[in-house]
GROMACS .gro file of C-alpha atoms in nm:
model
  283
    1UNK     CA    1  -2.870  -9.508   9.209
    2UNK     CA    2  -2.671  -9.288   9.555
    3UNK     CA    3  -2.819  -8.960   9.566
    4UNK     CA    4  -2.622  -8.659   9.620
    5UNK     CA    5  -2.749  -8.321   9.725
    6UNK     CA    6  -2.605  -8.007   9.588
    7UNK     CA    7  -2.730  -7.648   9.735
    8UNK     CA    8  -2.874  -7.461   9.394
    9UNK     CA    9  -2.830  -7.161   9.496
   10UNK     CA   10  -2.663  -6.940   9.743
   11UNK     CA   11  -2.273  -6.898   9.836
   12UNK     CA   12  -2.161  -7.282   9.843
   13UNK     CA   13  -2.403  -7.316   9.528
   14UNK     CA   14  -2.055  -7.277   9.274
   15UNK     CA   15  -1.823  -7.401   9.556
   16UNK     CA   16  -2.047  -7.797   9.500
   17UNK     CA   17  -2.054  -7.821   9.207
   18UNK     CA   18  -1.690  -7.739   9.119
   19UNK     CA   19  -1.538  -7.928   9.359
   20UNK     CA   20  -1.769  -8.233   9.267
   21UNK     CA   21  -1.702  -8.138   8.921
   22UNK     CA   22  -1.385  -8.183   8.922
   23UNK     CA   23  -1.359  -8.564   9.111
   24UNK     CA   24  -1.479  -8.652   8.729
   25UNK     CA   25  -1.861  -8.621   8.817
   26UNK     CA   26  -2.108  -8.455   8.583
   27UNK     CA   27  -2.363  -8.205   8.796
   28UNK     CA   28  -2.390  -7.963   8.550
   29UNK     CA   29  -2.632  -7.807   8.499
   30UNK     CA   30  -2.783  -7.579   8.205
   31UNK     CA   31  -3.065  -7.380   8.276
   32UNK     CA   32  -3.268  -7.547   8.611
   33UNK     CA   33  -3.341  -7.843   8.702
   34UNK     CA   34  -3.385  -7.983   8.943
   35UNK     CA   35  -3.138  -8.249   8.913
   36UNK     CA   36  -2.912  -8.449   8.663
   37UNK     CA   37  -2.768  -8.773   8.666
   38UNK     CA   38  -2.392  -8.962   8.627
   39UNK     CA   39  -2.446  -9.273   8.531
   40UNK     CA   40  -2.161  -9.294   8.431
   41UNK     CA   41  -2.085  -9.331   8.832
   42UNK     CA   42  -2.441  -9.409   8.955
   43UNK     CA   43  -2.531  -9.112   9.075
   44UNK     CA   44  -2.783  -8.879   9.069
   45UNK     CA   45  -2.728  -8.534   9.165
   46UNK     CA   46  -3.008  -8.284   9.373
   47UNK     CA   47  -3.069  -7.982   9.381
   48UNK     CA   48  -3.277  -7.871   9.752
   49UNK     CA   49  -3.213  -7.541   9.917
   50UNK     CA   50  -2.887  -7.526  10.112
   51UNK     CA   51  -3.096  -7.499  10.447
   52UNK     CA   52  -3.362  -7.815  10.372
   53UNK     CA   53  -3.047  -8.081  10.293
   54UNK     CA   54  -2.910  -8.206  10.572
   55UNK     CA   55  -3.276  -8.281  10.690
   56UNK     CA   56  -3.364  -8.425  10.351
   57UNK     CA   57  -3.031  -8.635  10.437
   58UNK     CA   58  -3.129  -8.716  10.816
   59UNK     CA   59  -3.464  -8.905  10.710
   60UNK     CA   60  -3.315  -9.149  10.476
   61UNK     CA   61  -3.444  -8.941  10.126
   62UNK     CA   62  -3.120  -8.812  10.024
   63UNK     CA   63  -2.767  -9.034  10.046
   64UNK     CA   64  -2.531  -8.736  10.072
   65UNK     CA   65  -2.532  -8.380  10.072
   66UNK     CA   66  -2.359  -8.043  10.069
   67UNK     CA   67  -2.420  -7.789  10.356
   68UNK     CA   68  -2.348  -7.572  10.572
   69UNK     CA   69  -2.236  -7.585  10.938
   70UNK     CA   70  -2.425  -7.289  11.064
   71UNK     CA   71  -2.734  -7.466  10.839
   72UNK     CA   72  -2.688  -7.807  10.958
   73UNK     CA   73  -2.657  -7.692  11.354
   74UNK     CA   74  -2.991  -7.525  11.306
   75UNK     CA   75  -3.144  -7.744  11.182
   76UNK     CA   76  -3.083  -8.010  11.381
   77UNK     CA   77  -3.068  -8.291  11.176
   78UNK     CA   78  -2.898  -8.655  11.219
   79UNK     CA   79  -2.605  -8.680  11.017
   80UNK     CA   80  -2.280  -8.818  10.986
   81UNK     CA   81  -2.009  -8.489  10.937
   82UNK     CA   82  -1.781  -8.656  10.737
   83UNK     CA   83  -1.587  -8.412  10.570
   84UNK     CA   84  -1.520  -8.068  10.595
   85UNK     CA   85  -1.452  -7.839  10.244
   86UNK     CA   86  -1.285  -7.630  10.282
   87UNK     CA   87  -1.464  -7.330  10.103
   88UNK     CA   88  -1.758  -7.144  10.179
   89UNK     CA   89  -1.583  -7.068  10.597
   90UNK     CA   90  -1.751  -6.841  10.744
   91UNK     CA   91  -1.787  -6.654  11.075
   92UNK     CA   92  -2.176  -6.667  11.235
   93UNK     CA   93  -2.183  -6.442  11.498
   94UNK     CA   94  -2.399  -6.146  11.652
   95UNK     CA   95  -2.351  -5.790  11.609
   96UNK     CA   96  -2.460  -5.472  11.730
   97UNK     CA   97  -2.454  -5.090  11.623
   98UNK     CA   98  -2.150  -4.947  11.643
   99UNK     CA   99  -2.162  -4.660  11.911
  100UNK     CA  100  -2.289  -4.969  12.173
  101UNK     CA  101  -1.999  -5.114  12.399
  102UNK     CA  102  -2.155  -5.438  12.442
  103UNK     CA  103  -2.077  -5.809  12.449
  104UNK     CA  104  -2.311  -6.094  12.355
  105UNK     CA  105  -2.359  -6.175  12.799
  106UNK     CA  106  -2.464  -5.803  12.830
  107UNK     CA  107  -2.781  -5.902  12.666
  108UNK     CA  108  -3.080  -5.859  12.882
  109UNK     CA  109  -3.441  -6.042  12.866
  110UNK     CA  110  -3.562  -5.684  12.679
  111UNK     CA  111  -3.284  -5.733  12.403
  112UNK     CA  112  -3.431  -5.839  12.043
  113UNK     CA  113  -3.186  -6.045  11.881
  114UNK     CA  114  -3.281  -6.122  11.507
  115UNK     CA  115  -3.212  -6.373  11.298
  116UNK     CA  116  -3.271  -6.684  11.024
  117UNK     CA  117  -3.033  -6.920  11.261
  118UNK     CA  118  -3.273  -6.962  11.525
  119UNK     CA  119  -3.257  -7.271  11.624
  120UNK     CA  120  -2.839  -7.211  11.718
  121UNK     CA  121  -2.957  -6.842  11.930
  122UNK     CA  122  -3.202  -7.042  12.091
  123UNK     CA  123  -2.882  -7.282  12.240
  124UNK     CA  124  -2.658  -6.962  12.226
  125UNK     CA  125  -2.801  -6.799  12.508
  126UNK     CA  126  -2.974  -7.142  12.650
  127UNK     CA  127  -2.589  -7.212  12.715
  128UNK     CA  128  -2.577  -6.807  12.896
  129UNK     CA  129  -2.851  -6.817  13.050
  130UNK     CA  130  -2.986  -6.572  12.855
  131UNK     CA  131  -3.383  -6.543  12.787
  132UNK     CA  132  -3.356  -6.303  12.543
  133UNK     CA  133  -3.635  -6.242  12.229
  134UNK     CA  134  -3.556  -6.397  11.951
  135UNK     CA  135  -3.735  -6.229  11.557
  136UNK     CA  136  -3.717  -6.481  11.315
  137UNK     CA  137  -3.649  -6.334  10.896
  138UNK     CA  138  -3.593  -6.519  10.640
  139UNK     CA  139  -3.258  -6.292  10.558
  140UNK     CA  140  -3.143  -5.887  10.590
  141UNK     CA  141  -3.149  -6.000  10.903
  142UNK     CA  142  -2.872  -5.601  10.883
  143UNK     CA  143  -3.161  -5.394  10.803
  144UNK     CA  144  -3.404  -5.517  11.079
  145UNK     CA  145  -3.206  -5.252  11.390
  146UNK     CA  146  -3.200  -4.954  11.148
  147UNK     CA  147  -3.606  -5.075  11.094
  148UNK     CA  148  -3.663  -5.083  11.447
  149UNK     CA  149  -3.728  -5.463  11.508
  150UNK     CA  150  -3.426  -5.538  11.663
  151UNK     CA  151  -3.213  -5.421  11.889
  152UNK     CA  152  -2.899  -5.657  11.761
  153UNK     CA  153  -2.895  -5.987  11.473
  154UNK     CA  154  -2.645  -6.328  11.442
  155UNK     CA  155  -2.571  -6.371  11.113
  156UNK     CA  156  -2.341  -6.551  10.858
  157UNK     CA  157  -2.004  -6.304  10.834
  158UNK     CA  158  -1.736  -6.357  10.533
  159UNK     CA  159  -1.562  -6.059  10.478
  160UNK     CA  160  -1.765  -5.876  10.742
  161UNK     CA  161  -1.834  -5.589  10.461
  162UNK     CA  162  -2.199  -5.563  10.441
  163UNK     CA  163  -2.184  -5.564  10.869
  164UNK     CA  164  -1.948  -5.245  10.864
  165UNK     CA  165  -2.174  -5.080  10.576
  166UNK     CA  166  -2.543  -5.129  10.791
  167UNK     CA  167  -2.379  -4.933  11.062
  168UNK     CA  168  -2.329  -5.220  11.265
  169UNK     CA  169  -1.985  -5.481  11.456
  170UNK     CA  170  -1.922  -5.734  11.587
  171UNK     CA  171  -1.943  -5.848  11.871
  172UNK     CA  172  -1.817  -6.108  12.142
  173UNK     CA  173  -1.638  -6.447  11.981
  174UNK     CA  174  -1.790  -6.611  11.674
  175UNK     CA  175  -2.096  -6.800  11.766
  176UNK     CA  176  -1.989  -7.107  11.464
  177UNK     CA  177  -1.712  -7.149  11.277
  178UNK     CA  178  -1.888  -7.242  10.955
  179UNK     CA  179  -1.764  -7.430  10.610
  180UNK     CA  180  -1.918  -7.703  10.398
  181UNK     CA  181  -1.920  -8.018  10.452
  182UNK     CA  182  -2.021  -8.330  10.341
  183UNK     CA  183  -2.309  -8.517  10.522
  184UNK     CA  184  -2.415  -8.912  10.509
  185UNK     CA  185  -2.727  -9.028  10.644
  186UNK     CA  186  -2.528  -9.280  10.914
  187UNK     CA  187  -2.376  -9.545  10.778
  188UNK     CA  188  -2.402  -9.474  10.409
  189UNK     CA  189  -2.106  -9.368  10.342
  190UNK     CA  190  -1.938  -9.738  10.509
  191UNK     CA  191  -2.283  -9.971  10.292
  192UNK     CA  192  -2.266  -9.760   9.945
  193UNK     CA  193  -2.014  -9.806   9.751
  194UNK     CA  194  -2.056  -9.523   9.520
  195UNK     CA  195  -2.018  -9.310   9.828
  196UNK     CA  196  -1.729  -9.463   9.964
  197UNK     CA  197  -1.543  -9.367   9.570
  198UNK     CA  198  -1.775  -9.019   9.603
  199UNK     CA  199  -1.558  -8.973   9.928
  200UNK     CA  200  -1.216  -9.086   9.823
  201UNK     CA  201  -1.239  -8.868   9.493
  202UNK     CA  202  -1.337  -8.517   9.642
  203UNK     CA  203  -1.062  -8.623   9.974
  204UNK     CA  204  -0.857  -8.608   9.626
  205UNK     CA  205  -0.936  -8.283   9.540
  206UNK     CA  206  -0.956  -8.108   9.881
  207UNK     CA  207  -0.546  -8.243   9.923
  208UNK     CA  208  -0.442  -8.180   9.564
  209UNK     CA  209  -0.567  -7.842   9.636
  210UNK     CA  210  -0.372  -7.824   9.917
  211UNK     CA  211  -0.029  -7.941   9.743
  212UNK     CA  212   0.242  -7.820   9.519
  213UNK     CA  213   0.501  -8.059   9.321
  214UNK     CA  214   0.835  -7.905   9.339
  215UNK     CA  215   1.090  -8.060   9.078
  216UNK     CA  216   1.474  -7.942   9.073
  217UNK     CA  217   1.760  -7.978   8.970
  218UNK     CA  218   2.090  -7.898   9.279
  219UNK     CA  219   2.457  -8.029   9.297
  220UNK     CA  220   2.389  -8.406   9.531
  221UNK     CA  221   2.625  -8.209   9.730
  222UNK     CA  222   2.373  -8.029   9.877
  223UNK     CA  223   2.134  -8.325   9.903
  224UNK     CA  224   2.091  -8.335  10.237
  225UNK     CA  225   1.936  -8.013  10.277
  226UNK     CA  226   1.757  -8.042   9.987
  227UNK     CA  227   1.522  -8.274  10.220
  228UNK     CA  228   1.491  -8.062  10.478
  229UNK     CA  229   1.385  -7.820  10.250
  230UNK     CA  230   1.135  -8.051  10.096
  231UNK     CA  231   1.085  -8.405  10.262
  232UNK     CA  232   0.784  -8.521  10.002
  233UNK     CA  233   0.486  -8.767  10.154
  234UNK     CA  234   0.769  -9.019  10.225
  235UNK     CA  235   1.075  -8.876  10.094
  236UNK     CA  236   1.176  -8.694   9.758
  237UNK     CA  237   1.200  -8.855   9.404
  238UNK     CA  238   1.600  -8.861   9.322
  239UNK     CA  239   1.657  -8.915   8.978
  240UNK     CA  240   2.048  -8.857   8.885
  241UNK     CA  241   2.145  -8.591   8.551
  242UNK     CA  242   2.383  -8.615   8.267
  243UNK     CA  243   2.566  -8.370   8.459
  244UNK     CA  244   2.807  -8.506   8.678
  245UNK     CA  245   2.804  -8.462   9.068
  246UNK     CA  246   2.440  -8.330   9.022
  247UNK     CA  247   2.047  -8.428   9.070
  248UNK     CA  248   1.713  -8.389   8.918
  249UNK     CA  249   1.388  -8.378   9.314
  250UNK     CA  250   1.123  -8.446   9.263
  251UNK     CA  251   0.865  -8.382   9.584
  252UNK     CA  252   0.479  -8.265   9.692
  253UNK     CA  253   0.507  -7.959   9.943
  254UNK     CA  254   0.255  -7.762  10.134
  255UNK     CA  255   0.108  -7.469   9.862
  256UNK     CA  256   0.072  -7.232  10.183
  257UNK     CA  257   0.484  -7.329  10.191
  258UNK     CA  258   0.542  -7.244   9.822
  259UNK     CA  259   0.767  -6.923   9.880
  260UNK     CA  260   0.947  -6.980  10.069
  261UNK     CA  261   1.077  -7.348   9.945
  262UNK     CA  262   1.109  -7.130   9.639
  263UNK     CA  263   1.334  -6.952   9.784
  264UNK     CA  264   1.509  -7.203  10.040
  265UNK     CA  265   1.582  -7.334   9.725
  266UNK     CA  266   1.756  -7.091   9.568
  267UNK     CA  267   1.977  -6.995   9.874
  268UNK     CA  268   2.078  -7.343   9.832
  269UNK     CA  269   2.204  -7.345   9.486
  270UNK     CA  270   1.917  -7.522   9.336
  271UNK     CA  271   1.833  -7.487   8.915
  272UNK     CA  272   1.530  -7.491   8.735
  273UNK     CA  273   1.276  -7.507   8.964
  274UNK     CA  274   0.930  -7.533   8.881
  275UNK     CA  275   0.629  -7.546   9.072
  276UNK     CA  276   0.300  -7.738   8.939
  277UNK     CA  277  -0.032  -7.715   9.078
  278UNK     CA  278  -0.200  -8.134   9.158
  279UNK     CA  279  -0.495  -8.129   8.986
  280UNK     CA  280  -0.611  -8.480   9.218
  281UNK     CA  281  -0.418  -8.731   9.430
  282UNK     CA  282  -0.383  -9.018   9.714
  283UNK     CA  283  -0.149  -8.955   9.997
   0.00000   0.00000   0.00000
């Protein structure tokens, strides 16, 4: 049975469970179960600390896992990055008190940097040629400067609100641009049919989230212009209507362009424009 690790808590937990559920897998927990079996698909979902998932996968204890790219880098685990999952996006950055006008390159041997991602920070400091002191903490690093434990912090930043409320500001470019990542033991996806099926289903869900289906009626004389607006994947589907000189058009289009598409189709005389979401797809 294929074993897939999902985060048991934290920012990645809900997104991972929702994605697997939308892909047709049973992975819902009634309480705090450590695992849930989906016997119809030959998959067991194991709920682990996000920080530990890459390590379990690298050792072959778990076949696939969902973890954050920042956590993966910090673990140093040797795994295959199967695909980014387009949720849990965040930046891993340095931050200092707002009144300070410095950059990470200004850190010195006397600088104390508090973080829960010791390995990531140490590697970054080595690349910068800086011998600063890394202070390991298990969370709530924002308060460490106020408490006199550190001079700067390195942490995951999503909205930036927590950093701002702590009287801090982000400095320098992000060390890592993180998001949820599907990882596998090297060779697992190629060798395991259930793993390939899981990958393809997840890919279909992610693709569907990026596209919408556009349907509309249009004078035949405007088809060339319509094709430019909604070219579809290969080409739009065009069907004749009972009204002479009119056709019905159907095409997939990028979700990010939905309002622009509506405007452009209206401008060329399209009628009955309908936009619908796509649940899943294979392209």
